[in-house]
Amino acid sequence: MSTVYGQETYIQQIFADRIGGANYGKDTAIYKFEKIKRAKAAAKKDFPDVELIDMGVGEPDDMADSGIVAKLAEEAAKRENRGYADNGIPEFKEAAAKYLRDVFGVEGIDPATEVVHSIGSKPAIAMLPSCFINPGDITIMTVPGYPIIGTHTKYLGGEVYTVPLTEENHFLPDLEAIPEEVARKAKLLYLNYPNNPTGASATPEFFAKVVEWAKKYHVVVVHDAPYAALTYDGLKPFSFLSVPGAKDVGVELHSLSKSYNMTGWRIGFVAGNPLVVKAFSDVKDNNDSGQFIAIQKAAAYGLGHPEITEKIAAKYSRRHNLLVNALNELGFKAKKPQGSFFLYVQAPKGVEGGPTFATAEDFSQFLIREKLISTVPWDDVGHYIRFSVTFIADGEEEERRVISEIKRRLGDLKFIF
């Protein structure tokens, strides 16, 4: 709160309604990730000598490939790379188009008109509504999901309609259940596969239905695909843009954060429909001046070496196997996903002779505070917790030790489901 000697200043009265208006900063609600942060701090204080196993972090635990880092250093030392990048360099756009072709089988992407870089996927998700949403328009998103997807539609005076992801429907949205009046007013449909937090993968048949639905209702599809190349057990990396007609209705957002261990580098791209790419480029040009050219060139090097991602995926697959087996031995019904580094499992209702859990958040807080195991709860559609296999562990022996420690800490509990 903005105060001078205990009195509110005029600044408190002039905040935009979209962030709370005159009540901005006065909200006392504690949000999910803040609760997790506080619980972790309390657990560390209460058990200073016990290792906190953090399986809630949604970012890689490893460094970017040494070849990518070396390329960054090389390019950062060049005088010609010092300036503004604006909407990106041709070298990165060409690498992105080639990456889509070589890894995902997407043919015919024009790097000049159908690809533009973004400073990570998050800004792209946030900016795209500015291309389409007027007051009263609707963005459709899935829940559970990434809340930022709906934030800017609301900022612009639009509405957000949520479609639940249920286990019964393989965590795919039921497009037919969207009311006709909602579909007619919708401008954007955001999808995300492999999915955060469920780990579910989409199918060509599902995406074909998405294309048909989008054409029927004149909706732009935004497929957020940061985990698209992280697939396991025979599932090949799969792109929305590889489905016939997809480029007619939308774009796909790719990021090097998860697939190349480049989270803090802030580099990704938007590809697909040339009109959408152009509109996003214009909005982007009014928001930023582009990512550092040396980072774009290092990212282009990475996109040209997809074997880097294959090695990362093999590590996550191995960790998923260990975690799924351990949780199932403890009474959970865990199923290994075919993509992403997230494992989404139903939360127990309680422990025999111990506490009960009305929500997944209750269980997650119990795990952190009593067992020093951090996860992320999701109570949007049922009660689930999300484990991430990005926990800190250097090498396979250390991975096995961490999973064994989880089994040891929870082994004396009999969970009620």
Short mmCIF file of C-alpha atoms in Angstrom, two decimals:
data_model
loop_
_atom_site.label_atom_id
_atom_site.label_comp_id
_atom_site.label_asym_id
_atom_site.label_seq_id
_atom_site.Cartn_x
_atom_site.Cartn_y
_atom_site.Cartn_z
CA MET A 1 0.00 0.00 0.00
CA SER A 2 1.33 3.43 -0.91
CA THR A 3 1.34 5.52 2.31
CA VAL A 4 2.94 8.61 3.74
CA TYR A 5 3.09 8.65 7.57
CA GLY A 6 0.31 6.06 7.71
CA GLN A 7 -2.02 7.95 5.33
CA GLU A 8 -2.95 6.58 1.91
CA THR A 9 -1.59 8.65 -0.97
CA TYR A 10 -3.47 9.42 -4.16
CA ILE A 11 -1.57 6.60 -5.89
CA GLN A 12 -3.65 4.06 -3.98
CA GLN A 13 -6.80 5.48 -5.57
CA ILE A 14 -5.71 5.42 -9.21
CA PHE A 15 -4.65 1.84 -9.88
CA ALA A 16 -6.38 0.26 -12.89
CA ASP A 17 -9.41 -1.87 -12.17
CA ARG A 18 -7.74 -4.80 -13.95
CA ILE A 19 -5.26 -5.19 -11.09
CA GLY A 20 -7.65 -4.33 -8.26
CA GLY A 21 -8.30 -0.60 -8.48
CA ALA A 22 -8.26 1.24 -5.15
CA ASN A 23 -8.02 -2.13 -3.36
CA TYR A 24 -4.76 -3.07 -5.08
CA GLY A 25 -2.32 -4.56 -2.55
CA LYS A 26 -4.99 -4.98 0.13
CA ASP A 27 -5.99 -8.51 -0.79
CA THR A 28 -5.11 -10.82 2.10
CA ALA A 29 -5.71 -14.06 0.19
CA ILE A 30 -2.66 -16.33 0.07
CA TYR A 31 -2.27 -17.97 -3.32
CA LYS A 32 -1.22 -21.55 -3.95
CA PHE A 33 2.43 -21.01 -4.80
CA GLU A 34 2.88 -18.55 -1.93
CA LYS A 35 1.46 -21.18 0.44
CA ILE A 36 3.94 -23.69 -0.92
CA LYS A 37 6.78 -21.21 -0.49
CA ARG A 38 5.78 -20.51 3.13
CA ALA A 39 5.37 -24.21 3.90
CA LYS A 40 8.83 -24.96 2.53
CA ALA A 41 10.34 -22.21 4.66
CA ALA A 42 8.54 -23.52 7.76
CA ALA A 43 9.65 -27.10 7.07
CA LYS A 44 13.27 -26.07 6.65
CA LYS A 45 13.08 -24.16 9.94
CA ASP A 46 11.47 -27.05 11.81
CA PHE A 47 13.75 -29.71 10.29
CA PRO A 48 17.01 -27.91 9.48
CA ASP A 49 18.98 -31.14 9.12
CA VAL A 50 16.55 -32.90 6.77
CA GLU A 51 16.88 -32.61 3.00
CA LEU A 52 13.86 -31.00 1.32
CA ILE A 53 13.05 -32.95 -1.84
CA ASP A 54 11.58 -30.43 -4.25
CA MET A 55 9.38 -32.12 -6.85
CA GLY A 56 7.21 -29.08 -7.41
CA VAL A 57 9.57 -26.96 -9.49
CA GLY A 58 8.50 -26.75 -13.13
CA GLU A 59 11.90 -26.01 -14.60
CA PRO A 60 14.89 -28.16 -15.58
CA ASP A 61 17.47 -29.04 -12.97
CA ASP A 62 20.37 -29.10 -15.43
CA MET A 63 22.50 -26.66 -17.40
CA ALA A 64 22.07 -25.94 -21.09
CA ASP A 65 24.21 -28.07 -23.39
CA SER A 66 27.88 -27.02 -23.46
CA GLY A 67 27.72 -26.48 -27.23
CA ILE A 68 24.89 -23.98 -26.81
CA VAL A 69 26.74 -22.17 -24.03
CA ALA A 70 29.90 -22.03 -26.15
CA LYS A 71 27.92 -20.65 -29.08
CA LEU A 72 26.48 -17.93 -26.85
CA ALA A 73 29.94 -16.94 -25.66
CA GLU A 74 31.25 -16.86 -29.22
CA GLU A 75 28.38 -14.74 -30.54
CA ALA A 76 28.25 -12.43 -27.51
CA ALA A 77 31.82 -11.41 -28.25
CA LYS A 78 30.93 -10.17 -31.75
CA ARG A 79 30.39 -6.46 -32.22
CA GLU A 80 27.70 -6.95 -34.86
CA ASN A 81 25.44 -8.76 -32.36
CA ARG A 82 25.28 -5.92 -29.86
CA GLY A 83 22.19 -4.09 -31.14
CA TYR A 84 18.42 -4.41 -31.06
CA ALA A 85 17.00 -7.57 -32.59
CA ASP A 86 13.47 -6.21 -33.04
CA ASN A 87 11.38 -9.08 -34.47
CA GLY A 88 14.28 -11.45 -34.85
CA ILE A 89 17.07 -12.55 -37.15
CA PRO A 90 16.60 -14.69 -40.28
CA GLU A 91 19.04 -17.31 -38.96
CA PHE A 92 16.80 -18.13 -36.01
CA LYS A 93 13.61 -18.16 -38.09
CA GLU A 94 15.20 -20.53 -40.59
CA ALA A 95 16.42 -22.81 -37.79
CA ALA A 96 12.90 -22.88 -36.30
CA ALA A 97 11.30 -23.83 -39.62
CA LYS A 98 13.90 -26.57 -40.16
CA TYR A 99 13.37 -27.81 -36.58
CA LEU A 100 9.62 -28.12 -37.17
CA ARG A 101 10.31 -30.07 -40.36
CA ASP A 102 13.04 -32.38 -39.04
CA VAL A 103 11.64 -33.12 -35.57
CA PHE A 104 7.88 -32.86 -36.09
CA GLY A 105 7.44 -33.50 -39.80
CA VAL A 106 5.86 -30.09 -40.41
CA GLU A 107 6.38 -29.18 -44.06
CA GLY A 108 5.99 -25.86 -45.81
CA ILE A 109 6.65 -23.36 -43.01
CA ASP A 110 7.94 -20.12 -44.53
CA PRO A 111 10.54 -18.74 -42.11
CA ALA A 112 10.07 -15.19 -43.40
CA THR A 113 6.30 -14.94 -42.91
CA GLU A 114 5.25 -17.86 -40.71
CA VAL A 115 7.80 -17.75 -37.87
CA VAL A 116 8.70 -15.03 -35.38
CA HIS A 117 10.80 -15.32 -32.25
CA SER A 118 9.44 -14.57 -28.78
CA ILE A 119 11.18 -13.81 -25.51
CA GLY A 120 9.96 -17.15 -24.16
CA SER A 121 6.42 -18.51 -24.48
CA LYS A 122 4.93 -16.55 -21.59
CA PRO A 123 5.05 -13.15 -23.35
CA ALA A 124 3.59 -14.73 -26.49
CA ILE A 125 0.70 -16.19 -24.50
CA ALA A 126 0.16 -12.79 -22.91
CA MET A 127 0.37 -10.71 -26.09
CA LEU A 128 -1.76 -12.75 -28.47
CA PRO A 129 -5.08 -11.58 -26.95
CA SER A 130 -4.12 -8.02 -27.91
CA CYS A 131 -4.35 -9.14 -31.53
CA PHE A 132 -7.94 -10.38 -31.24
CA ILE A 133 -9.81 -9.65 -28.04
CA ASN A 134 -12.26 -6.74 -27.83
CA PRO A 135 -14.51 -6.15 -24.79
CA GLY A 136 -17.03 -8.99 -24.57
CA ASP A 137 -15.03 -11.44 -26.69
CA ILE A 138 -14.22 -14.85 -25.24
CA THR A 139 -11.01 -16.81 -24.80
CA ILE A 140 -11.44 -20.52 -24.15
CA MET A 141 -8.84 -22.26 -22.02
CA THR A 142 -8.56 -25.60 -20.24
CA VAL A 143 -8.37 -26.24 -16.50
CA PRO A 144 -6.28 -27.23 -14.73
CA GLY A 145 -3.88 -25.04 -16.63
CA TYR A 146 -1.54 -22.07 -16.73
CA PRO A 147 -3.50 -19.10 -15.26
CA ILE A 148 -1.66 -16.46 -17.33
CA ILE A 149 -3.53 -17.77 -20.40
CA GLY A 150 -6.67 -15.97 -19.24
CA THR A 151 -5.16 -12.92 -17.56
CA HIS A 152 -4.73 -10.63 -20.55
CA THR A 153 -8.11 -11.45 -22.05
CA LYS A 154 -9.61 -10.17 -18.78
CA TYR A 155 -7.32 -7.11 -18.86
CA LEU A 156 -8.75 -6.29 -22.30
CA GLY A 157 -12.36 -6.55 -21.15
CA GLY A 158 -12.90 -10.00 -22.56
CA GLU A 159 -14.24 -13.09 -20.84
CA VAL A 160 -12.61 -16.45 -20.14
CA TYR A 161 -14.51 -19.71 -20.52
CA THR A 162 -12.88 -22.77 -18.97
CA VAL A 163 -13.20 -26.35 -20.18
CA PRO A 164 -12.35 -29.08 -17.63
CA LEU A 165 -9.73 -31.74 -18.32
CA THR A 166 -10.94 -35.02 -16.83
CA GLU A 167 -9.23 -38.34 -16.43
CA GLU A 168 -12.25 -40.03 -18.02
CA ASN A 169 -11.63 -38.07 -21.24
CA HIS A 170 -7.85 -38.69 -21.17
CA PHE A 171 -7.37 -35.04 -20.11
CA LEU A 172 -8.53 -33.79 -23.51
CA PRO A 173 -11.19 -31.05 -23.63
CA ASP A 174 -14.68 -32.00 -24.81
CA LEU A 175 -15.19 -29.39 -27.51
CA GLU A 176 -18.77 -30.54 -28.11
CA ALA A 177 -19.64 -29.60 -24.53
CA ILE A 178 -18.81 -25.93 -25.17
CA PRO A 179 -22.14 -24.09 -25.41
CA GLU A 180 -23.02 -22.77 -28.86
CA GLU A 181 -23.31 -19.18 -27.62
CA VAL A 182 -19.81 -19.39 -26.12
CA ALA A 183 -18.29 -20.88 -29.27
CA ARG A 184 -19.88 -18.15 -31.41
CA LYS A 185 -18.40 -15.35 -29.26
CA ALA A 186 -15.00 -16.99 -28.86
CA LYS A 187 -11.95 -15.58 -30.60
CA LEU A 188 -9.19 -17.73 -29.09
CA LEU A 189 -8.82 -21.36 -28.01
CA TYR A 190 -5.66 -22.12 -26.03
CA LEU A 191 -4.46 -25.74 -25.87
CA ASN A 192 -1.30 -27.22 -24.34
CA TYR A 193 0.03 -30.71 -25.15
CA PRO A 194 1.89 -32.52 -23.73
CA ASN A 195 -0.06 -30.90 -20.97
CA ASN A 196 0.89 -29.04 -17.83
CA PRO A 197 -0.05 -30.25 -15.24
CA THR A 198 -1.58 -33.57 -16.37
CA GLY A 199 1.22 -34.80 -18.61
CA ALA A 200 -1.40 -35.94 -21.16
CA SER A 201 -0.63 -36.06 -24.86
CA ALA A 202 -2.92 -35.14 -27.75
CA THR A 203 -3.63 -37.35 -30.74
CA PRO A 204 -3.83 -36.56 -34.47
CA GLU A 205 -7.54 -37.43 -34.31
CA PHE A 206 -8.14 -34.92 -31.52
CA PHE A 207 -6.27 -32.13 -33.31
CA ALA A 208 -8.20 -32.89 -36.50
CA LYS A 209 -11.40 -32.29 -34.49
CA VAL A 210 -9.90 -29.04 -33.17
CA VAL A 211 -9.26 -27.81 -36.71
CA GLU A 212 -12.81 -28.70 -37.78
CA TRP A 213 -14.31 -27.01 -34.70
CA ALA A 214 -12.17 -23.87 -35.16
CA LYS A 215 -13.22 -23.52 -38.80
CA LYS A 216 -16.87 -23.96 -37.88
CA TYR A 217 -16.81 -21.22 -35.24
CA HIS A 218 -14.08 -18.97 -36.71
CA VAL A 219 -11.78 -19.34 -33.69
CA VAL A 220 -8.00 -18.94 -33.66
CA VAL A 221 -6.20 -21.89 -32.05
CA VAL A 222 -3.10 -21.19 -29.97
CA HIS A 223 -1.25 -24.40 -29.20
CA ASP A 224 1.29 -23.89 -26.44
CA ALA A 225 3.88 -26.63 -27.00
CA PRO A 226 6.89 -26.16 -24.69
CA TYR A 227 7.03 -29.89 -23.91
CA ALA A 228 6.31 -31.14 -27.44
CA ALA A 229 9.77 -32.64 -27.98
CA LEU A 230 9.92 -34.29 -24.53
CA THR A 231 8.19 -37.59 -25.34
CA TYR A 232 8.76 -41.15 -24.18
CA ASP A 233 8.23 -44.83 -24.86
CA GLY A 234 7.84 -44.71 -28.61
CA LEU A 235 5.70 -41.56 -28.85
CA LYS A 236 7.29 -39.35 -31.48
CA PRO A 237 7.29 -35.57 -31.02
CA PHE A 238 4.01 -34.32 -32.41
CA SER A 239 2.97 -30.86 -33.60
CA PHE A 240 -0.47 -29.33 -34.05
CA LEU A 241 0.88 -27.85 -37.28
CA SER A 242 1.43 -31.34 -38.71
CA VAL A 243 -2.35 -31.85 -38.88
CA PRO A 244 -3.97 -30.90 -42.21
CA GLY A 245 -5.63 -27.49 -42.00
CA ALA A 246 -3.96 -26.48 -38.73
CA LYS A 247 -2.09 -23.57 -40.31
CA ASP A 248 -5.43 -22.25 -41.59
CA VAL A 249 -6.74 -21.80 -38.05
CA GLY A 250 -3.86 -21.08 -35.74
CA VAL A 251 -0.31 -21.03 -34.46
CA GLU A 252 1.95 -23.07 -32.26
CA LEU A 253 4.19 -21.70 -29.52
CA HIS A 254 7.55 -23.38 -29.00
CA SER A 255 10.09 -22.69 -26.29
CA LEU A 256 13.64 -23.85 -25.67
CA SER A 257 13.19 -23.50 -21.91
CA LYS A 258 12.13 -27.07 -21.15
CA SER A 259 13.41 -28.99 -24.17
CA TYR A 260 16.92 -27.49 -24.08
CA ASN A 261 17.35 -26.59 -20.37
CA MET A 262 17.28 -22.89 -21.35
CA THR A 263 14.61 -21.57 -18.96
CA GLY A 264 16.36 -18.33 -18.04
CA TRP A 265 17.52 -17.63 -21.60
CA ARG A 266 13.98 -16.53 -22.60
CA ILE A 267 13.79 -17.68 -26.20
CA GLY A 268 11.02 -19.35 -28.19
CA PHE A 269 8.98 -18.83 -31.32
CA VAL A 270 5.49 -18.52 -32.73
CA ALA A 271 4.84 -20.42 -35.97
CA GLY A 272 1.88 -21.08 -38.22
CA ASN A 273 -0.80 -18.91 -39.78
CA PRO A 274 0.94 -15.96 -41.48
CA LEU A 275 -1.78 -13.44 -40.57
CA VAL A 276 -1.61 -14.40 -36.89
CA VAL A 277 2.19 -14.33 -36.98
CA LYS A 278 2.11 -10.86 -38.59
CA ALA A 279 -0.38 -9.52 -36.03
CA PHE A 280 1.64 -10.95 -33.15
CA SER A 281 4.81 -9.43 -34.66
CA ASP A 282 3.19 -5.99 -34.76
CA VAL A 283 1.97 -6.21 -31.16
CA LYS A 284 5.33 -7.60 -30.07
CA ASP A 285 7.12 -4.73 -31.83
CA ASN A 286 5.22 -2.37 -29.53
CA ASN A 287 6.18 -4.37 -26.43
CA ASP A 288 9.83 -5.31 -26.77
CA SER A 289 12.90 -4.80 -28.95
CA GLY A 290 13.73 -8.46 -29.39
CA GLN A 291 15.92 -10.98 -27.63
CA PHE A 292 19.72 -10.51 -27.62
CA ILE A 293 21.01 -11.65 -31.03
CA ALA A 294 23.69 -13.86 -29.47
CA ILE A 295 20.98 -15.78 -27.61
CA GLN A 296 19.03 -16.20 -30.86
CA LYS A 297 22.14 -17.58 -32.57
CA ALA A 298 22.86 -19.96 -29.69
CA ALA A 299 19.22 -21.09 -29.80
CA ALA A 300 19.49 -21.64 -33.56
CA TYR A 301 22.48 -23.88 -32.87
CA GLY A 302 20.39 -25.83 -30.36
CA LEU A 303 17.45 -26.22 -32.74
CA GLY A 304 19.89 -27.69 -35.24
CA HIS A 305 20.92 -30.35 -32.72
CA PRO A 306 17.70 -32.10 -31.59
CA GLU A 307 19.78 -34.93 -30.16
CA ILE A 308 20.32 -32.61 -27.18
CA THR A 309 16.61 -32.84 -26.38
CA GLU A 310 16.56 -36.59 -26.97
CA LYS A 311 19.20 -37.00 -24.26
CA ILE A 312 17.19 -34.80 -21.87
CA ALA A 313 14.02 -36.77 -22.62
CA ALA A 314 15.80 -40.05 -21.87
CA LYS A 315 16.72 -38.72 -18.42
CA TYR A 316 13.16 -37.65 -17.64
CA SER A 317 11.79 -40.97 -18.91
CA ARG A 318 14.14 -42.82 -16.57
CA ARG A 319 13.09 -40.66 -13.63
CA HIS A 320 9.40 -41.10 -14.46
CA ASN A 321 9.86 -44.88 -14.35
CA LEU A 322 11.46 -44.69 -10.91
CA LEU A 323 8.84 -42.32 -9.50
CA VAL A 324 5.81 -44.15 -10.91
CA ASN A 325 7.04 -47.47 -9.52
CA ALA A 326 7.71 -45.95 -6.10
CA LEU A 327 4.32 -44.21 -5.85
CA ASN A 328 2.44 -47.33 -6.93
CA GLU A 329 4.24 -49.35 -4.26
CA LEU A 330 2.96 -46.74 -1.78
CA GLY A 331 -0.65 -47.20 -2.88
CA PHE A 332 -1.06 -44.47 -5.50
CA LYS A 333 -2.43 -45.12 -8.98
CA ALA A 334 0.29 -43.43 -10.95
CA LYS A 335 0.60 -43.82 -14.72
CA LYS A 336 3.65 -42.67 -16.61
CA PRO A 337 2.85 -39.87 -19.07
CA GLN A 338 4.07 -40.03 -22.65
CA GLY A 339 5.34 -36.48 -22.53
CA SER A 340 6.39 -33.55 -20.28
CA PHE A 341 8.25 -33.83 -17.01
CA PHE A 342 5.06 -33.80 -14.91
CA LEU A 343 3.35 -36.69 -13.17
CA TYR A 344 -0.25 -35.99 -12.16
CA VAL A 345 -1.75 -38.33 -9.57
CA GLN A 346 -4.91 -38.41 -7.51
CA ALA A 347 -4.39 -37.16 -3.97
CA PRO A 348 -5.36 -39.47 -1.10
CA LYS A 349 -8.27 -38.65 1.19
CA GLY A 350 -6.25 -39.35 4.28
CA VAL A 351 -3.88 -41.61 6.17
CA GLU A 352 -5.05 -44.55 8.28
CA GLY A 353 -4.83 -43.47 11.92
CA GLY A 354 -3.68 -40.04 10.81
CA PRO A 355 -4.85 -36.85 9.18
CA THR A 356 -7.56 -36.51 6.53
CA PHE A 357 -7.22 -34.36 3.41
CA ALA A 358 -10.27 -32.51 2.13
CA THR A 359 -8.27 -31.11 -0.78
CA ALA A 360 -5.11 -31.82 -2.72
CA GLU A 361 -3.70 -28.67 -1.15
CA ASP A 362 -4.17 -30.20 2.30
CA PHE A 363 -2.20 -33.26 1.20
CA SER A 364 0.49 -31.18 -0.48
CA GLN A 365 0.93 -29.10 2.68
CA PHE A 366 1.20 -32.31 4.72
CA LEU A 367 3.91 -33.66 2.41
CA ILE A 368 5.93 -30.45 2.66
CA ARG A 369 5.55 -29.76 6.37
CA GLU A 370 5.72 -33.32 7.70
CA LYS A 371 7.76 -35.22 5.12
CA LEU A 372 9.73 -32.39 3.42
CA ILE A 373 8.57 -33.42 -0.03
CA SER A 374 7.35 -30.51 -2.13
CA THR A 375 4.65 -30.99 -4.81
CA VAL A 376 2.01 -28.75 -6.44
CA PRO A 377 -1.70 -29.32 -5.69
CA TRP A 378 -4.49 -28.96 -8.25
CA ASP A 379 -8.09 -28.82 -7.02
CA ASP A 380 -9.68 -27.40 -10.19
CA VAL A 381 -11.12 -30.68 -11.49
CA GLY A 382 -10.90 -33.32 -8.79
CA HIS A 383 -8.07 -33.47 -6.27
CA TYR A 384 -4.63 -34.14 -7.77
CA ILE A 385 -1.01 -33.37 -7.03
CA ARG A 386 1.70 -32.77 -9.59
CA PHE A 387 5.17 -34.21 -9.18
CA SER A 388 7.95 -32.92 -11.41
CA VAL A 389 10.87 -35.14 -12.32
CA THR A 390 13.13 -32.09 -12.51
CA PHE A 391 14.29 -32.66 -8.94
CA ILE A 392 17.96 -32.01 -8.22
CA ALA A 393 20.02 -35.17 -8.77
CA ASP A 394 23.37 -35.55 -10.51
CA GLY A 395 23.46 -38.94 -12.19
CA GLU A 396 21.44 -42.14 -12.06
CA GLU A 397 22.73 -43.27 -8.67
CA GLU A 398 21.61 -40.00 -7.10
CA GLU A 399 18.22 -40.26 -8.84
CA ARG A 400 17.70 -43.68 -7.30
CA ARG A 401 18.72 -42.35 -3.89
CA VAL A 402 16.17 -39.51 -4.04
CA ILE A 403 13.34 -41.84 -5.03
CA SER A 404 14.34 -44.35 -2.35
CA GLU A 405 14.27 -41.55 0.22
CA ILE A 406 10.72 -40.66 -0.82
CA LYS A 407 9.69 -44.29 -0.35
CA ARG A 408 11.40 -44.37 3.05
CA ARG A 409 9.65 -41.22 4.28
CA LEU A 410 6.21 -42.35 3.14
CA GLY A 411 6.64 -46.08 3.64
CA ASP A 412 5.11 -46.18 7.13
CA LEU A 413 1.88 -44.50 5.95
CA LYS A 414 -1.17 -46.31 4.61
CA PHE A 415 -3.01 -43.89 2.36
CA ILE A 416 -6.78 -43.88 1.95
CA PHE A 417 -8.08 -43.16 -1.56
#
